[in-house]
Short mmCIF file of C-alpha atoms in Angstrom, two decimals:
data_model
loop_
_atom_site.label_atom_id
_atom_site.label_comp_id
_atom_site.label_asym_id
_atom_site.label_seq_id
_atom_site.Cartn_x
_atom_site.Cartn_y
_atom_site.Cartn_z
CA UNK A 138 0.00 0.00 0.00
CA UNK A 139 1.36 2.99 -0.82
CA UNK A 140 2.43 5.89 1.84
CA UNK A 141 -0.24 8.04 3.69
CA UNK A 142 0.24 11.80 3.89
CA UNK A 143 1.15 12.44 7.86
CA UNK A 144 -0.39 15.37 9.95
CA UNK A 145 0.52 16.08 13.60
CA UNK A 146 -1.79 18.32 15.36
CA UNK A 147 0.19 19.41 18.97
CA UNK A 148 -1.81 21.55 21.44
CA UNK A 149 -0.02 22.95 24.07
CA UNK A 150 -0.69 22.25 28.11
CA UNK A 151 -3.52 20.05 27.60
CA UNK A 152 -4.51 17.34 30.66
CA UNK A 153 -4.82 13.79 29.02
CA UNK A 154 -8.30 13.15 30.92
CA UNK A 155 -10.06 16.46 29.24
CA UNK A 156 -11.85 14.86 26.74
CA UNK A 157 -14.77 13.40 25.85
CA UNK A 158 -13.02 10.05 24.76
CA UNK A 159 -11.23 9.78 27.60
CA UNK A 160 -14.33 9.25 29.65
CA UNK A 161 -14.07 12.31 31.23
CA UNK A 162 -17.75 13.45 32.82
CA UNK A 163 -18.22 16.79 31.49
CA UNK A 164 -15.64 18.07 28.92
CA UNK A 165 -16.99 18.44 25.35
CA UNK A 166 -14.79 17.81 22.95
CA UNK A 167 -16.57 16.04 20.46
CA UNK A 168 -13.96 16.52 16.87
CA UNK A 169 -11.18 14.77 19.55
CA UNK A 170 -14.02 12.11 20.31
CA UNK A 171 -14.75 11.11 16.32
CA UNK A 172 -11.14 11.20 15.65
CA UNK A 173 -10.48 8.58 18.24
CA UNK A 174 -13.38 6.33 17.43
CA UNK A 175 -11.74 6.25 13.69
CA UNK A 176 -8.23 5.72 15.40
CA UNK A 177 -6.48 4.38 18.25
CA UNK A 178 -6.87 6.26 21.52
CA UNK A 179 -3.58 5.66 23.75
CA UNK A 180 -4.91 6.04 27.23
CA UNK A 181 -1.20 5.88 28.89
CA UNK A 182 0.49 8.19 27.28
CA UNK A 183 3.29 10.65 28.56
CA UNK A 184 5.78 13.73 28.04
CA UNK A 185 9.44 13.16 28.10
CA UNK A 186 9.52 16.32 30.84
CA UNK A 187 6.35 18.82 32.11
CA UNK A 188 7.35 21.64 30.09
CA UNK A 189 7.23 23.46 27.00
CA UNK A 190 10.73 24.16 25.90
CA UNK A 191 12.57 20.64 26.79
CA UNK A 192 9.55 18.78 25.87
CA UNK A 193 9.52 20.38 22.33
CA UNK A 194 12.90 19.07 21.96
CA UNK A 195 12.69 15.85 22.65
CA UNK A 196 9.95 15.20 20.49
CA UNK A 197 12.19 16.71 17.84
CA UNK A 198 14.59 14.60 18.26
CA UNK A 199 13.51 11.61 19.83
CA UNK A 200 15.86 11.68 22.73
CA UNK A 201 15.16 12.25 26.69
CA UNK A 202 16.13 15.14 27.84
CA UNK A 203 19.31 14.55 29.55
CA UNK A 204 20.68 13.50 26.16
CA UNK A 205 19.80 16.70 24.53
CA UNK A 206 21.13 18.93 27.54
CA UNK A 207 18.40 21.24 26.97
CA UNK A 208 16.88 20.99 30.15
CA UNK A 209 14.83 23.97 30.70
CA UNK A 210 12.41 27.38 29.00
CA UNK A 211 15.84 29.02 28.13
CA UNK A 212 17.36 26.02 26.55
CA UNK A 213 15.21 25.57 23.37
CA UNK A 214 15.80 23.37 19.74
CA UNK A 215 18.16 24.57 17.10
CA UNK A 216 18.49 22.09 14.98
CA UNK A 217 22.10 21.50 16.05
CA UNK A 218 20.93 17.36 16.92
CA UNK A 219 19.13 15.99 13.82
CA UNK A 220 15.52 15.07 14.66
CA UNK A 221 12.84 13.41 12.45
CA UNK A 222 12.11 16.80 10.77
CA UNK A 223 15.97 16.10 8.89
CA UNK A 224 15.55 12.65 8.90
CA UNK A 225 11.83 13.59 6.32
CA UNK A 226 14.51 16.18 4.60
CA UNK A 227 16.98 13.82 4.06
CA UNK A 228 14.00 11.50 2.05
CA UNK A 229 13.06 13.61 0.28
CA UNK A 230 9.51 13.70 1.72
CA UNK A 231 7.73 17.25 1.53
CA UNK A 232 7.63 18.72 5.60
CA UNK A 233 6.35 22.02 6.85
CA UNK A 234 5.50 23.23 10.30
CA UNK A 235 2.27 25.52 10.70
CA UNK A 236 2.26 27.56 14.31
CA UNK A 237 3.77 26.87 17.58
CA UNK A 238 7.34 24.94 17.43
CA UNK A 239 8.71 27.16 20.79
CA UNK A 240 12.07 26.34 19.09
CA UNK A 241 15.46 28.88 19.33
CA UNK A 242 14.60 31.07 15.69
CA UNK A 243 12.92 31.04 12.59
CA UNK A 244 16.57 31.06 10.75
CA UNK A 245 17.23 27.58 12.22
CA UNK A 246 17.86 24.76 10.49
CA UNK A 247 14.91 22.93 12.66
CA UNK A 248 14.08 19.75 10.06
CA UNK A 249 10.99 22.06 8.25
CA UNK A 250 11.03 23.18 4.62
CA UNK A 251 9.06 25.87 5.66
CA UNK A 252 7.65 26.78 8.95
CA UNK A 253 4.40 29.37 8.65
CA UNK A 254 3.79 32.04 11.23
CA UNK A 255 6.47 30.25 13.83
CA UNK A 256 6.16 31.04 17.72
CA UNK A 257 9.79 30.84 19.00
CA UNK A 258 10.60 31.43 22.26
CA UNK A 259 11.05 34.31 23.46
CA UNK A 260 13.57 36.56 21.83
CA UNK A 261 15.50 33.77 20.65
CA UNK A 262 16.63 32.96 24.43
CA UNK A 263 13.49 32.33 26.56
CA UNK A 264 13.35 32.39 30.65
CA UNK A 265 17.00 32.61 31.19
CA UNK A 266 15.64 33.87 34.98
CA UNK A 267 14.13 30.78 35.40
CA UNK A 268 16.85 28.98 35.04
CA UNK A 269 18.37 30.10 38.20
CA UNK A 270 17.19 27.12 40.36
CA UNK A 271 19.36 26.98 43.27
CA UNK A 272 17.19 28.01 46.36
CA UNK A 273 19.63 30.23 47.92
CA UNK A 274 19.79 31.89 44.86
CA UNK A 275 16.41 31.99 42.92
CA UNK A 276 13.55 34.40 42.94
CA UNK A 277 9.90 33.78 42.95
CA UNK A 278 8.23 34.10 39.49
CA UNK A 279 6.90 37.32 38.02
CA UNK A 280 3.33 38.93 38.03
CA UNK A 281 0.91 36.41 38.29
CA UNK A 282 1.36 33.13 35.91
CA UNK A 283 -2.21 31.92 34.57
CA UNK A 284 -2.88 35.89 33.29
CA UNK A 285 -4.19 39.00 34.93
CA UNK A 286 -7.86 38.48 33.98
CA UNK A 287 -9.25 35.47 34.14
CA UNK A 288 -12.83 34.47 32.40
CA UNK A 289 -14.82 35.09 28.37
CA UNK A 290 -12.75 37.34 26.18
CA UNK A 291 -10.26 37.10 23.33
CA UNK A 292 -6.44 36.86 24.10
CA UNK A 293 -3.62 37.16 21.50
CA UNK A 294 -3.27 33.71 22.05
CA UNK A 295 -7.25 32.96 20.73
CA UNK A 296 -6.14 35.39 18.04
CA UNK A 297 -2.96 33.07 17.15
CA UNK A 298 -4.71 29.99 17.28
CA UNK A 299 -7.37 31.34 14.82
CA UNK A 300 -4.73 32.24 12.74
CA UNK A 301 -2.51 28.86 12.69
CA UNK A 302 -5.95 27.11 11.79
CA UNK A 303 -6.74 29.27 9.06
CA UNK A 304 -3.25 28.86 7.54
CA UNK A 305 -3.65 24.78 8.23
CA UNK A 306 -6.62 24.80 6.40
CA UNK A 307 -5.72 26.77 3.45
CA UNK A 308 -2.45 25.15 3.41
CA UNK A 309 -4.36 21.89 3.19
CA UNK A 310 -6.28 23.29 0.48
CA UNK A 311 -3.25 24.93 -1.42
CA UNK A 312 -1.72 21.09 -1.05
CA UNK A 313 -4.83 19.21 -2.70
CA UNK A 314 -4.55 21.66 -6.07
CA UNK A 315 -0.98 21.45 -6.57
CA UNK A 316 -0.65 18.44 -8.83
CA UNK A 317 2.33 17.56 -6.13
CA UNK A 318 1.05 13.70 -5.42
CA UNK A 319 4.49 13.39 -3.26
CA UNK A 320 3.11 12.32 0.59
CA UNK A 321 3.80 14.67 2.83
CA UNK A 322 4.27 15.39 6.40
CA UNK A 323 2.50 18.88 8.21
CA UNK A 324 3.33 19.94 11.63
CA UNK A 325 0.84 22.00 13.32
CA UNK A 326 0.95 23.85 16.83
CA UNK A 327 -1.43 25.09 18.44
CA UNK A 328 -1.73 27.23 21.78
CA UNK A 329 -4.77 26.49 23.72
CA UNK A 330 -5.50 25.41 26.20
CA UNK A 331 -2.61 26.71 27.65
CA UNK A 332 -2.61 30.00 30.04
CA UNK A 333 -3.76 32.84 30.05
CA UNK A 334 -7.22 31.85 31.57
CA UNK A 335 -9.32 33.29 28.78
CA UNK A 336 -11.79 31.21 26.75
CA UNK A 337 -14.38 32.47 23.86
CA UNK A 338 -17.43 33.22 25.56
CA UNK A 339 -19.01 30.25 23.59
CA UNK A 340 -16.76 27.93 24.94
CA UNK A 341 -16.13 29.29 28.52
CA UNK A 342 -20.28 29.53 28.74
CA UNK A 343 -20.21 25.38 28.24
CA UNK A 344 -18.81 25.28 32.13
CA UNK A 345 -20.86 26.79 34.72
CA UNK A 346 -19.18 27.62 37.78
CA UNK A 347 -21.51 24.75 39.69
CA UNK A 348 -19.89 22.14 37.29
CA UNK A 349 -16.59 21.54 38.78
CA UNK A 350 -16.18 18.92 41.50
CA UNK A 351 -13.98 19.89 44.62
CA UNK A 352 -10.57 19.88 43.74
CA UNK A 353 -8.47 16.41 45.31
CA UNK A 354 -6.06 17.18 47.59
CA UNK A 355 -6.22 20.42 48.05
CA UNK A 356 -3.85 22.00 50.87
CA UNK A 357 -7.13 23.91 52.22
CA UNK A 358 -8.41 20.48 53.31
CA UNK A 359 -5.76 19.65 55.06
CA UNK A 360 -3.54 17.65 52.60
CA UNK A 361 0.32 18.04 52.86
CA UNK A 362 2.03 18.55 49.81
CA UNK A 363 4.75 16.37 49.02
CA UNK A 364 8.13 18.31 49.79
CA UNK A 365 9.69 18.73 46.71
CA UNK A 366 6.42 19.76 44.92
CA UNK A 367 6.27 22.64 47.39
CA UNK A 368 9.28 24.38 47.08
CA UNK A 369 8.43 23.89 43.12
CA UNK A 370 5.13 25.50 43.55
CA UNK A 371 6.32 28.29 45.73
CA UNK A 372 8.17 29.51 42.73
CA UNK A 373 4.49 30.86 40.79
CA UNK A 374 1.97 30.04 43.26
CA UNK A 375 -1.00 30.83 41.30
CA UNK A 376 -3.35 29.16 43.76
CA UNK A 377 -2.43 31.87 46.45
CA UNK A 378 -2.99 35.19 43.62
CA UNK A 379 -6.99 34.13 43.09
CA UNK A 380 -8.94 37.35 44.02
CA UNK A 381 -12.06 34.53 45.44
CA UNK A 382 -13.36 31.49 45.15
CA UNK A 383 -15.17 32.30 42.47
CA UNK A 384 -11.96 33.80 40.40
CA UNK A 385 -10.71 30.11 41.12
CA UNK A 386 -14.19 28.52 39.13
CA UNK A 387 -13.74 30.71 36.35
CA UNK A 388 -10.15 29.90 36.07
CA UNK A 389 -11.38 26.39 35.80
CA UNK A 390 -14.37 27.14 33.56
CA UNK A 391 -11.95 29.22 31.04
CA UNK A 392 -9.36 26.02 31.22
CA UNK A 393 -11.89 23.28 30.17
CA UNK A 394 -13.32 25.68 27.61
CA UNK A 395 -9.82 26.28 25.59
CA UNK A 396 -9.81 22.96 25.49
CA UNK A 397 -13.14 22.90 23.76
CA UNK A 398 -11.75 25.64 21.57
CA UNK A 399 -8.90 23.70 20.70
CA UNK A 400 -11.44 21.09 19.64
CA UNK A 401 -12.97 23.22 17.54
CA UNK A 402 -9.97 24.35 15.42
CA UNK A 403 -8.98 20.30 15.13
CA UNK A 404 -12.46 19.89 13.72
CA UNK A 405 -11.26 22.90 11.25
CA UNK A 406 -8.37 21.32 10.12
CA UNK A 407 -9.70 17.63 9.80
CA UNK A 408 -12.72 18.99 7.91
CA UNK A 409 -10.81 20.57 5.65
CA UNK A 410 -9.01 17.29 4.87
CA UNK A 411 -12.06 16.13 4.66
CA UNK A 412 -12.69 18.45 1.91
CA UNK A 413 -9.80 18.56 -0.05
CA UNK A 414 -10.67 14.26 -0.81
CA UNK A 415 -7.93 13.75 1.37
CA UNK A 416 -8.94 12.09 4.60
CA UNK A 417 -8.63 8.65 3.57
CA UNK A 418 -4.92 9.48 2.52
CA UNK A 419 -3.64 10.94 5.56
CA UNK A 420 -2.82 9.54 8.88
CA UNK A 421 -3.74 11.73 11.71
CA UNK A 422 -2.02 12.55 14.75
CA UNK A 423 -3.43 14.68 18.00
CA UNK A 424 -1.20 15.20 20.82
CA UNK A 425 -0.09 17.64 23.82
CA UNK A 426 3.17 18.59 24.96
CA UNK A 427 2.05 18.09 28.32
CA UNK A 428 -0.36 18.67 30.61
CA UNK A 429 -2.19 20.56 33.53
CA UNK A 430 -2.74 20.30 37.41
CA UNK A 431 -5.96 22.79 37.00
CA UNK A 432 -6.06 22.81 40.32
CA UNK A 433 -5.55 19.81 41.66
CA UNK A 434 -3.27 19.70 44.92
CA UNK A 435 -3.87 23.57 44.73
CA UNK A 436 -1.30 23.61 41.96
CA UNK A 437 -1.79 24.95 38.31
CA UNK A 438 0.11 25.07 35.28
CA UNK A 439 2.28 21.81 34.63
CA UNK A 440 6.20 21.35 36.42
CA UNK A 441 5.36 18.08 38.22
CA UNK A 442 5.24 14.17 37.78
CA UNK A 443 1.75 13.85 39.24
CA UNK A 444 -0.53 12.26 35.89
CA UNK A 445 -2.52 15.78 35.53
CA UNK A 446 0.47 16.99 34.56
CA UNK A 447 2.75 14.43 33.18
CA UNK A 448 0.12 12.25 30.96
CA UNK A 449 -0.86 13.81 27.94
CA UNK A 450 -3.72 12.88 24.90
CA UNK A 451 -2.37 10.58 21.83
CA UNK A 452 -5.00 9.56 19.27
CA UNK A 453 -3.94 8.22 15.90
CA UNK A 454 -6.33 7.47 13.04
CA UNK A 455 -5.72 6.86 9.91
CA UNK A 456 -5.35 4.16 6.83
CA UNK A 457 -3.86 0.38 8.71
CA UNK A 458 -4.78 2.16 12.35
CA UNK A 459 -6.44 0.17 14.58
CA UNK A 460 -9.44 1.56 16.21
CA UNK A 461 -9.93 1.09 19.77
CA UNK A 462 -7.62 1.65 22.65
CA UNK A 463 -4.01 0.76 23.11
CA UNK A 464 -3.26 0.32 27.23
CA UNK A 465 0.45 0.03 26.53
CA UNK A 466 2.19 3.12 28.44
CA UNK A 467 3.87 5.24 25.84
CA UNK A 468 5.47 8.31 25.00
CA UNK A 469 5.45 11.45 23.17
CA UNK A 470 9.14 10.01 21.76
CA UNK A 471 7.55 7.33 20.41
CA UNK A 472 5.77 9.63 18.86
CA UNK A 473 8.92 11.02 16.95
CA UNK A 474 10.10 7.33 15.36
CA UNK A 475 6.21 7.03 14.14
CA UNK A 476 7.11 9.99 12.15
CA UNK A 477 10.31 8.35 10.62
CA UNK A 478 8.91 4.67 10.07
CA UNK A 479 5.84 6.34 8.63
CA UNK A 480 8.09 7.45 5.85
CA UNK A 481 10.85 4.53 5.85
CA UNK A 482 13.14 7.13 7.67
CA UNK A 483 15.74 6.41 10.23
CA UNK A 484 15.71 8.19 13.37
CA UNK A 485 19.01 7.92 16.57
CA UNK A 486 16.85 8.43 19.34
CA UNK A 487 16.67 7.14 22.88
CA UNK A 488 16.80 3.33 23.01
CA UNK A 489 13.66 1.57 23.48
CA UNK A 490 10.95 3.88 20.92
CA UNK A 491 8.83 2.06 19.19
CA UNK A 492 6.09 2.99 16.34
CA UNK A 493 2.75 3.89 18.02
CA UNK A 494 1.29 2.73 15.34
CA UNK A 495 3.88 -0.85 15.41
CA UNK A 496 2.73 -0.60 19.14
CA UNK A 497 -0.91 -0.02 18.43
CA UNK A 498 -0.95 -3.48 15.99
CA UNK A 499 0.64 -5.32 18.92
CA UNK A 500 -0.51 -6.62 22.14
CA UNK A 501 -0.68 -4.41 24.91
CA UNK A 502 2.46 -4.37 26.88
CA UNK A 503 1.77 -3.89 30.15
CA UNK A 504 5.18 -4.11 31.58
CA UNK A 505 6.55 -1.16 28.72
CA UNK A 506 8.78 1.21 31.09
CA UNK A 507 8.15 5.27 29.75
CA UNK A 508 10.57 8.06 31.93
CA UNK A 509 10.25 11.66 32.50
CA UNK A 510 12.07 14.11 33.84
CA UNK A 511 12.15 17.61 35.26
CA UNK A 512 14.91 20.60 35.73
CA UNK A 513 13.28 23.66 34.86
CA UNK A 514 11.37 26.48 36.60
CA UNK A 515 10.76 25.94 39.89
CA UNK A 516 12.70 22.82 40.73
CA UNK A 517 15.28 22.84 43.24
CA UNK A 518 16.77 19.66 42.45
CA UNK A 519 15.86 17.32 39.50
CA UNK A 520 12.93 14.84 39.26
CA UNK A 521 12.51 12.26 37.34
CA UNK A 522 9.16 9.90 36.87
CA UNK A 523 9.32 5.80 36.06
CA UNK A 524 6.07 4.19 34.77
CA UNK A 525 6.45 1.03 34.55
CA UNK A 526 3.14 -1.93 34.95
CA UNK A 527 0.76 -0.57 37.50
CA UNK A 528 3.55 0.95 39.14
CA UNK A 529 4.43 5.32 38.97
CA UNK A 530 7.46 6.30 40.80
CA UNK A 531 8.92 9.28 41.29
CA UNK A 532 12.34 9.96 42.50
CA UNK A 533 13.73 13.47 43.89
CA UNK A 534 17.14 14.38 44.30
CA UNK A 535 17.64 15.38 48.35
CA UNK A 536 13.61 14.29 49.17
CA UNK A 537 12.32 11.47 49.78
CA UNK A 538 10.53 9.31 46.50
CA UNK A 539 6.89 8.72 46.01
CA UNK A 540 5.18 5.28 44.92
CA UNK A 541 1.54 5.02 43.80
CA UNK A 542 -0.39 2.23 42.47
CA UNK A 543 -2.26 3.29 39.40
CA UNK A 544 -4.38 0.09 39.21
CA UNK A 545 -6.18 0.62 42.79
CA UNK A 546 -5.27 4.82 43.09
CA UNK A 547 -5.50 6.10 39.87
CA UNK A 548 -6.08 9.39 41.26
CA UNK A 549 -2.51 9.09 42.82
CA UNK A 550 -4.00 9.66 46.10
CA UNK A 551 -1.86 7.17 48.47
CA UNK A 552 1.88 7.29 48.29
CA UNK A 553 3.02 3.99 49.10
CA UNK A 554 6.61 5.18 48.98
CA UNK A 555 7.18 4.61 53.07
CA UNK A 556 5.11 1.54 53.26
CA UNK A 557 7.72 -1.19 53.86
CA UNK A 558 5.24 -4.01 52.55
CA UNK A 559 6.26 -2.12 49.09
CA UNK A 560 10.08 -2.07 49.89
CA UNK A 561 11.04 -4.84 47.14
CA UNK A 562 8.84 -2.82 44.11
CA UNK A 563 10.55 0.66 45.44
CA UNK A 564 13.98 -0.42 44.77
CA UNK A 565 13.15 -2.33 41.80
CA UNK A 566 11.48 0.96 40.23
CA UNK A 567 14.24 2.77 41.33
CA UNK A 568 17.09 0.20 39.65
CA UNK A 569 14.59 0.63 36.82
CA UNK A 570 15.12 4.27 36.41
CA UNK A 571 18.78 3.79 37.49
CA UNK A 572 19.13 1.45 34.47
CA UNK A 573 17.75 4.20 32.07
CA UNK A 574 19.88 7.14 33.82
CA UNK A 575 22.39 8.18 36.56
CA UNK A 576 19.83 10.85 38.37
CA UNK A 577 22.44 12.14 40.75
CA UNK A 578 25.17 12.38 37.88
CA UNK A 579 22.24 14.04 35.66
CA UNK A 580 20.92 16.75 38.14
CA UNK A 581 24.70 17.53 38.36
CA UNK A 582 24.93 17.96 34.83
CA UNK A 583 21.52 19.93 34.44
CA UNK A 584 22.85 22.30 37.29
CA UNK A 585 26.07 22.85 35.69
CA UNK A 586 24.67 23.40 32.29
CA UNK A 587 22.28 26.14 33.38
CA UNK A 588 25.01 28.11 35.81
CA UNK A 589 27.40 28.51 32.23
CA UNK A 590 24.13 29.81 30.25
CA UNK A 591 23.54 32.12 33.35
CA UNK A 592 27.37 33.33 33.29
CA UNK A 593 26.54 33.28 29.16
CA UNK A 594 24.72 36.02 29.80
CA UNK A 595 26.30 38.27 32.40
CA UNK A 596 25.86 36.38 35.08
CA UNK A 597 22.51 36.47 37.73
CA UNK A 598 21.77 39.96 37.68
CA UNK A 599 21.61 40.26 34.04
CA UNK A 600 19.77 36.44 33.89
CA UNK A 601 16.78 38.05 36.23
CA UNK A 602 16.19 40.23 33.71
CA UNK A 603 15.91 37.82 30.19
CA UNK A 604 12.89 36.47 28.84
CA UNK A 605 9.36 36.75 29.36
CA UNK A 606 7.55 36.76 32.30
CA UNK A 607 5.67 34.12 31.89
CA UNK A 608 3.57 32.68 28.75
CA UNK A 609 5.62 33.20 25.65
CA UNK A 610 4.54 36.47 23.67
CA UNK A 611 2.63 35.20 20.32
CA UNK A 612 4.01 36.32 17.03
CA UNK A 613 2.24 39.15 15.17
CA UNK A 614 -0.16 37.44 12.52
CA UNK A 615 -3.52 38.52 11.05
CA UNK A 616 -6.38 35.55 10.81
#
């Protein structure tokens, strides 16, 4: 059979349980839902690290994050390691990027023939002042993270989005009249449903305050925060910078209706395959970078290895796809050798990545072992995450690790860690992860890294003052 056409669709900071398909009780999201009951929905699926930047780069390249070195918001892709977009280049195979990338610059030889209406990081250098992590030295993050008005409205960020699915959708268009039969390979990124809290009053209207359930594990109610996590979220607190309660619901209600927005512009873009007679030709792919604690443990944004923020959506549908679910615990890296077997590429990434869609044909794996890691804003030390069976563990340099059993607490709600009837599967998760990487040799690395970039650039004076804020600024483009 001859080669499909490939499209990746990859939202930005969106929770792998908002949406409809994964049986989530109120989120609408019905373009995500068809998709996935013409694909394979992979309901254990995961980012290589909880944020943008590094997360970005791995997928280009297919390697964890403590191979590429790029370990944090400041650090972002240039092209310098060859990732699937080269390994496409190098066979000849037509490959464009439409929208978010959150790569180093446009000039960048990135693996893209073209890349339409880019958003880089920002000015070509990102949150160099996030990188100082050392507690002693760091300072708490500035303004107030999720946006200074939260609820209906437009946003550049709406704006953007509207924009990168107009261009997908003429692009696809533009493709489908060119005579070029050559399959190709389009990249497209969009923003929502990341921060700033603001939704389309259409969307943000589909969530009623009275709709949200109380959040689990919230500090208010007495729970304790694991250590670690609360020196981490002591670097934005957003939690803390709600004007009420009901600030809090709206932030909520404008979260769950990006992500309905973000449906919407998927539905866009596959209808206009759809149109152009080229549906049954293309394989479709809808990911996330990552996702978001919306509010759970009183934290928001991503930065953690708890499954709100570490799990992210994969559907794949398209011509050979299964349909149904795939249980087998994946990542967004497998993600990147899809990409290069899909065209008969080759790909050096980390040992272990498989196909989704090889994986999808298979049996479910239950024993499959995905990592994580995390050594960006906020984190004092590193962290890295080991999924392996119906085992999570989590494993902090200088505080103490956390175990939970996702097949009894998928909610993550017991931590098992100190529970000496769970001794033998602690230090067998832990050789696990030790067998994968050296975490106190990498955190050393990842610290050492960051203090040259800071010194780079005049040292932690001139650091505090480089790179946004907070959510990088969108690119100036008309809809």
């Amino acid at each position: 059979m001859s080669v499909s056409n490939l499209l990746i669709i990859m939202s930005d900071e969106h929770q792998a349980r908002a949406m409809g398909c994964a049986g989530h009780p109120f989120v609408k999201t019905p373009h995500l839902d068809a998709l996935a009951a013409r694909g394979t929905l992979f309901t254990d699926a995961y980012t290589p690290c909880p944020i943008c930047v590094p997360a970005r780069a791995s997928f280009a390249t297919g390697k964890y994050v403590h191979q590429t070195r790029m370990w944090d918001n400041a650090m972002p892709y240039d092209g310098s390691i060859p990732g699937w977009g080269h390994a496409l280049q190098d066979k000849g195979v037509p490959v464009e990027s439409i929208g978010k990338l959150h790569y180093r610059a446009e000039e960048d030889p990135a693996g893209f023939d073209v890349e339409h209406i880019p958003m880089m990081v920002a000015g070509g250098i990102g949150m160099v002042w996030a990188s100082i992590r050392k507690e002693e030295e760091r300072v708490h993050g500035k303004g107030r993270m999720l946006g200074e008005y939260i609820g209906p409205g437009e946003s550049t960020y709406i704006e953007y989005d509207a924009s990168v699915t107009q261009h997908a959708t003429q692009w696809i268009a533009d493709r489908a009249s060119s005579g070029d039969a050559r399959p190709w390979c389009l990249y497209v990124g969009l923003v929502a449903p990341h921060f700033p809290l603001v939704a389309p009053e259409a969307f943000f209207d589909l969530y009623p305050p009275d709709i949200h359930p109380r959040a689990k594990l919230h500090p208010r109610d007495g729970h304790a925060r694991h250590p670690w996590v609360e020196k981490q979220n002591a670097f934005m607190d957003s939690e803390s910078k709600f004007e009420s309660e009901d600030e809090r619901l709206r932030a909520m209600s404008a979260y769950y209706g990006l992500c309905s927005w973000l449906d919407h512009n998927v539905g866009e873009i596959v209808g206009a395959l759809d149109a152009s007679g080229a549906l049954d030709k293309t394989t479709i792919v809808y990911t996330s970078d990552h996702g978001d604690n919306v509010g759970a443990r009183g934290l928001w944004g991503k930065s953690n290895l708890y499954q709100e923020s570490v799990a992210v959506p994969m559907i794949v549908a398209g011509p050979d796809v299964p349909i149904g679910t795939c249980e087998t615990a994946i990542s967004l890296l497998d993600l990147s050798k899809t990409i290069t077997d899909h065209f008969g590429a080759p790909l050096d990434g980390a040992e272990g990545i498989r196909s989704l869609t090889d994986i999808a044909r298979g049996v479910d794996d239950p024993e499959r072992v995905v990592f994580s890691e995390y050594h960006a804003a906020g984190a004092v030390s590193g962290a890295f995450m080991l999924k392996k069976g119906r085992w999570k563990y989590n494993h902090y340099i200088g505080f103490p690790p956390e175990l939970f059993d996702l097949e009894s607490d998928p909610e993550e709600l017991f931590n098992l860690a100190g529970d000496a009837t769970h001794r033998d599967v602690l230090e067998s998760m832990e050789r696990a992860l030790r067998a994968i990487c050296d975490p106190e040799a990498v955190d050393t690395q990842a610290f050492a890294d960051q203090a040259r970039l800071i010194q780079k650039f005049g040292g932690r004076e001139a650091a505090l003052k480089l790179g946004a804020p907070g959510a990088t600024p969108a690119p100036q483009v008309m809809a």
